[in-house]
Amino acid sequence: MSKKSAWAGAVVAAVGLTVGGIAVATAAEGPGGPAAVFAERHPGGPGKPGHADRAKLKDGTLVVGRVRSVESGKLTVTKDDGGEVSLTTDGSTKLRGGDLAGLKADQRVTVRVKDGKALDVALAKAQERGTVKDVNGDNATLIQVDGLQTPLDLSAVSEKPKNGDLVAVTGTVTDGKTIEVDRLRQLPK
């Protein structure tokens, strides 16, 4: 290849990159803006069809805390920062995995809120690891790695652990301290 043809190829490539770069920059500055261009070109990006919930999240607020009370049309939550918030509920308010009437005081929840209305409520899952002690039927105590002791309700678990077993548990906190275990996994010692 001669020097002349190598230079000609380099000039054509540089012009192509420059023109292509201007086209991309112009498209990003178009009426939809950069986010619209990103969404149109990248699967999984904002605005992807079938993912309307992602767009709704930026219009709402998340409230995290413990249920104080549940009444017809009203949910009161004591937030983790100590404040309290009363939210309206209706037939369209969803509780993931259940019915709002099943909520109890002191359960940890995450609530998606818009304009003072609870849109979605999710029970917070507790996950702990440690050594089991004081197994008595459906009740036991978990000694966590940091030394804290947590009461366990094992009524939903078919295979009960034994004293001294090292386990990982997942469940919901029912009374502010007891984990109602829905999944228990034995860990190697």
PDB file of N, CA, C and O in Angstrom, residues 41-75:
ATOM      1  N   ARG A  41     -32.642   3.682  21.912  1.00  0.00           N
ATOM      2  CA  ARG A  41     -31.541   2.907  21.368  1.00  0.00           C
ATOM      3  C   ARG A  41     -31.064   1.771  22.275  1.00  0.00           C
ATOM      4  O   ARG A  41     -30.392   0.874  21.819  1.00  0.00           O
ATOM      5  N   HIS A  42     -31.336   1.843  23.578  1.00  0.00           N
ATOM      6  CA  HIS A  42     -30.789   0.867  24.501  1.00  0.00           C
ATOM      7  C   HIS A  42     -31.885   0.075  25.193  1.00  0.00           C
ATOM      8  O   HIS A  42     -32.651   0.631  25.962  1.00  0.00           O
ATOM      9  N   PRO A  43     -31.952  -1.248  24.928  1.00  0.00           N
ATOM     10  CA  PRO A  43     -32.945  -2.060  25.620  1.00  0.00           C
ATOM     11  C   PRO A  43     -32.732  -1.981  27.131  1.00  0.00           C
ATOM     12  O   PRO A  43     -31.610  -1.974  27.599  1.00  0.00           O
ATOM     13  N   GLY A  44     -33.799  -1.910  27.867  1.00  0.00           N
ATOM     14  CA  GLY A  44     -33.715  -1.845  29.315  1.00  0.00           C
ATOM     15  C   GLY A  44     -33.575  -0.434  29.838  1.00  0.00           C
ATOM     16  O   GLY A  44     -33.562  -0.214  31.028  1.00  0.00           O
ATOM     17  N   GLY A  45     -33.456   0.537  28.937  1.00  0.00           N
ATOM     18  CA  GLY A  45     -33.310   1.929  29.352  1.00  0.00           C
ATOM     19  C   GLY A  45     -34.640   2.521  29.743  1.00  0.00           C
ATOM     20  O   GLY A  45     -35.683   1.882  29.654  1.00  0.00           O
ATOM     21  N   PRO A  46     -34.638   3.766  30.204  1.00  0.00           N
ATOM     22  CA  PRO A  46     -35.886   4.423  30.606  1.00  0.00           C
ATOM     23  C   PRO A  46     -36.875   4.450  29.446  1.00  0.00           C
ATOM     24  O   PRO A  46     -36.485   4.658  28.310  1.00  0.00           O
ATOM     25  N   GLY A  47     -38.109   4.229  29.737  1.00  0.00           N
ATOM     26  CA  GLY A  47     -39.150   4.320  28.721  1.00  0.00           C
ATOM     27  C   GLY A  47     -39.321   3.067  27.892  1.00  0.00           C
ATOM     28  O   GLY A  47     -40.021   3.068  26.907  1.00  0.00           O
ATOM     29  N   LYS A  48     -38.655   1.980  28.256  1.00  0.00           N
ATOM     30  CA  LYS A  48     -38.797   0.749  27.487  1.00  0.00           C
ATOM     31  C   LYS A  48     -40.224   0.239  27.618  1.00  0.00           C
ATOM     32  O   LYS A  48     -40.772   0.191  28.708  1.00  0.00           O
ATOM     33  N   PRO A  49     -40.856  -0.127  26.504  1.00  0.00           N
ATOM     34  CA  PRO A  49     -42.217  -0.635  26.586  1.00  0.00           C
ATOM     35  C   PRO A  49     -42.304  -1.803  27.553  1.00  0.00           C
ATOM     36  O   PRO A  49     -41.423  -2.640  27.619  1.00  0.00           O
ATOM     37  N   GLY A  50     -43.383  -1.818  28.345  1.00  0.00           N
ATOM     38  CA  GLY A  50     -43.577  -2.888  29.297  1.00  0.00           C
ATOM     39  C   GLY A  50     -42.979  -2.614  30.664  1.00  0.00           C
ATOM     40  O   GLY A  50     -43.098  -3.397  31.569  1.00  0.00           O
ATOM     41  N   HIS A  51     -42.295  -1.492  30.826  1.00  0.00           N
ATOM     42  CA  HIS A  51     -41.691  -1.139  32.114  1.00  0.00           C
ATOM     43  C   HIS A  51     -42.220   0.204  32.599  1.00  0.00           C
ATOM     44  O   HIS A  51     -41.469   1.086  32.983  1.00  0.00           O
ATOM     45  N   ALA A  52     -43.534   0.362  32.608  1.00  0.00           N
ATOM     46  CA  ALA A  52     -44.141   1.620  33.036  1.00  0.00           C
ATOM     47  C   ALA A  52     -43.876   1.896  34.507  1.00  0.00           C
ATOM     48  O   ALA A  52     -43.835   3.034  34.928  1.00  0.00           O
ATOM     49  N   ASP A  53     -43.664   0.863  35.328  1.00  0.00           N
ATOM     50  CA  ASP A  53     -43.424   1.059  36.752  1.00  0.00           C
ATOM     51  C   ASP A  53     -42.179   1.886  37.012  1.00  0.00           C
ATOM     52  O   ASP A  53     -42.125   2.643  37.962  1.00  0.00           O
ATOM     53  N   ARG A  54     -41.156   1.748  36.182  1.00  0.00           N
ATOM     54  CA  ARG A  54     -39.941   2.537  36.368  1.00  0.00           C
ATOM     55  C   ARG A  54     -40.243   4.024  36.212  1.00  0.00           C
ATOM     56  O   ARG A  54     -39.727   4.840  36.945  1.00  0.00           O
ATOM     57  N   ALA A  55     -41.086   4.355  35.263  1.00  0.00           N
ATOM     58  CA  ALA A  55     -41.436   5.751  35.062  1.00  0.00           C
ATOM     59  C   ALA A  55     -42.264   6.268  36.239  1.00  0.00           C
ATOM     60  O   ALA A  55     -42.109   7.405  36.659  1.00  0.00           O
ATOM     61  N   LYS A  56     -43.148   5.431  36.792  1.00  0.00           N
ATOM     62  CA  LYS A  56     -43.983   5.839  37.917  1.00  0.00           C
ATOM     63  C   LYS A  56     -43.156   6.110  39.164  1.00  0.00           C
ATOM     64  O   LYS A  56     -43.513   6.943  39.971  1.00  0.00           O
ATOM     65  N   LEU A  57     -42.044   5.377  39.358  1.00  0.00           N
ATOM     66  CA  LEU A  57     -41.261   5.517  40.575  1.00  0.00           C
ATOM     67  C   LEU A  57     -40.768   6.937  40.786  1.00  0.00           C
ATOM     68  O   LEU A  57     -40.726   7.420  41.902  1.00  0.00           O
ATOM     69  N   LYS A  58     -40.408   7.643  39.726  1.00  0.00           N
ATOM     70  CA  LYS A  58     -39.895   8.990  39.926  1.00  0.00           C
ATOM     71  C   LYS A  58     -41.010   9.966  40.295  1.00  0.00           C
ATOM     72  O   LYS A  58     -40.735  11.044  40.779  1.00  0.00           O
ATOM     73  N   ASP A  59     -42.285   9.596  40.117  1.00  0.00           N
ATOM     74  CA  ASP A  59     -43.395  10.446  40.515  1.00  0.00           C
ATOM     75  C   ASP A  59     -43.846  10.171  41.938  1.00  0.00           C
ATOM     76  O   ASP A  59     -44.709  10.856  42.450  1.00  0.00           O
ATOM     77  N   GLY A  60     -43.308   9.157  42.586  1.00  0.00           N
ATOM     78  CA  GLY A  60     -43.752   8.781  43.916  1.00  0.00           C
ATOM     79  C   GLY A  60     -42.644   8.902  44.942  1.00  0.00           C
ATOM     80  O   GLY A  60     -41.514   9.249  44.642  1.00  0.00           O
ATOM     81  N   THR A  61     -42.998   8.609  46.162  1.00  0.00           N
ATOM     82  CA  THR A  61     -42.071   8.645  47.279  1.00  0.00           C
ATOM     83  C   THR A  61     -42.119   7.298  47.968  1.00  0.00           C
ATOM     84  O   THR A  61     -43.160   6.658  48.013  1.00  0.00           O
ATOM     85  N   LEU A  62     -41.006   6.872  48.527  1.00  0.00           N
ATOM     86  CA  LEU A  62     -40.982   5.635  49.298  1.00  0.00           C
ATOM     87  C   LEU A  62     -40.983   5.979  50.780  1.00  0.00           C
ATOM     88  O   LEU A  62     -40.228   6.833  51.222  1.00  0.00           O
ATOM     89  N   VAL A  63     -41.850   5.306  51.533  1.00  0.00           N
ATOM     90  CA  VAL A  63     -41.911   5.443  52.977  1.00  0.00           C
ATOM     91  C   VAL A  63     -41.523   4.091  53.548  1.00  0.00           C
ATOM     92  O   VAL A  63     -42.111   3.075  53.203  1.00  0.00           O
ATOM     93  N   VAL A  64     -40.516   4.090  54.440  1.00  0.00           N
ATOM     94  CA  VAL A  64     -40.046   2.853  55.050  1.00  0.00           C
ATOM     95  C   VAL A  64     -40.203   2.982  56.558  1.00  0.00           C
ATOM     96  O   VAL A  64     -39.793   3.975  57.147  1.00  0.00           O
ATOM     97  N   GLY A  65     -40.832   1.980  57.177  1.00  0.00           N
ATOM     98  CA  GLY A  65     -41.012   2.011  58.621  1.00  0.00           C
ATOM     99  C   GLY A  65     -41.861   0.860  59.100  1.00  0.00           C
ATOM    100  O   GLY A  65     -41.950  -0.178  58.454  1.00  0.00           O
ATOM    101  N   ARG A  66     -42.528   1.080  60.252  1.00  0.00           N
ATOM    102  CA  ARG A  66     -43.372   0.052  60.870  1.00  0.00           C
ATOM    103  C   ARG A  66     -44.825   0.494  60.838  1.00  0.00           C
ATOM    104  O   ARG A  66     -45.134   1.663  61.045  1.00  0.00           O
ATOM    105  N   VAL A  67     -45.706  -0.479  60.611  1.00  0.00           N
ATOM    106  CA  VAL A  67     -47.142  -0.193  60.616  1.00  0.00           C
ATOM    107  C   VAL A  67     -47.539   0.217  62.025  1.00  0.00           C
ATOM    108  O   VAL A  67     -47.244  -0.472  62.995  1.00  0.00           O
ATOM    109  N   ARG A  68     -48.187   1.365  62.135  1.00  0.00           N
ATOM    110  CA  ARG A  68     -48.728   1.783  63.443  1.00  0.00           C
ATOM    111  C   ARG A  68     -50.163   1.295  63.566  1.00  0.00           C
ATOM    112  O   ARG A  68     -50.557   0.756  64.577  1.00  0.00           O
ATOM    113  N   SER A  69     -50.951   1.523  62.474  1.00  0.00           N
ATOM    114  CA  SER A  69     -52.337   1.051  62.480  1.00  0.00           C
ATOM    115  C   SER A  69     -52.844   0.912  61.050  1.00  0.00           C
ATOM    116  O   SER A  69     -52.346   1.563  60.141  1.00  0.00           O
ATOM    117  N   VAL A  70     -53.835   0.038  60.885  1.00  0.00           N
ATOM    118  CA  VAL A  70     -54.503  -0.157  59.603  1.00  0.00           C
ATOM    119  C   VAL A  70     -55.994  -0.062  59.865  1.00  0.00           C
ATOM    120  O   VAL A  70     -56.539  -0.789  60.696  1.00  0.00           O
ATOM    121  N   GLU A  71     -56.638   0.860  59.182  1.00  0.00           N
ATOM    122  CA  GLU A  71     -58.086   1.020  59.287  1.00  0.00           C
ATOM    123  C   GLU A  71     -58.644   1.042  57.876  1.00  0.00           C
ATOM    124  O   GLU A  71     -57.898   1.109  56.911  1.00  0.00           O
ATOM    125  N   SER A  72     -59.942   1.025  57.756  1.00  0.00           N
ATOM    126  CA  SER A  72     -60.565   1.087  56.441  1.00  0.00           C
ATOM    127  C   SER A  72     -60.216   2.427  55.783  1.00  0.00           C
ATOM    128  O   SER A  72     -60.565   3.485  56.295  1.00  0.00           O
ATOM    129  N   GLY A  73     -59.496   2.358  54.678  1.00  0.00           N
ATOM    130  CA  GLY A  73     -59.144   3.570  53.938  1.00  0.00           C
ATOM    131  C   GLY A  73     -57.961   4.345  54.494  1.00  0.00           C
ATOM    132  O   GLY A  73     -57.649   5.427  54.011  1.00  0.00           O
ATOM    133  N   LYS A  74     -57.254   3.801  55.500  1.00  0.00           N
ATOM    134  CA  LYS A  74     -56.154   4.546  56.111  1.00  0.00           C
ATOM    135  C   LYS A  74     -55.063   3.598  56.624  1.00  0.00           C
ATOM    136  O   LYS A  74     -55.349   2.607  57.280  1.00  0.00           O
ATOM    137  N   LEU A  75     -53.821   3.939  56.323  1.00  0.00           N
ATOM    138  CA  LEU A  75     -52.651   3.213  56.802  1.00  0.00           C
ATOM    139  C   LEU A  75     -51.729   4.222  57.463  1.00  0.00           C
ATOM    140  O   LEU A  75     -51.355   5.217  56.846  1.00  0.00           O
TER     141      LEU A  75
END
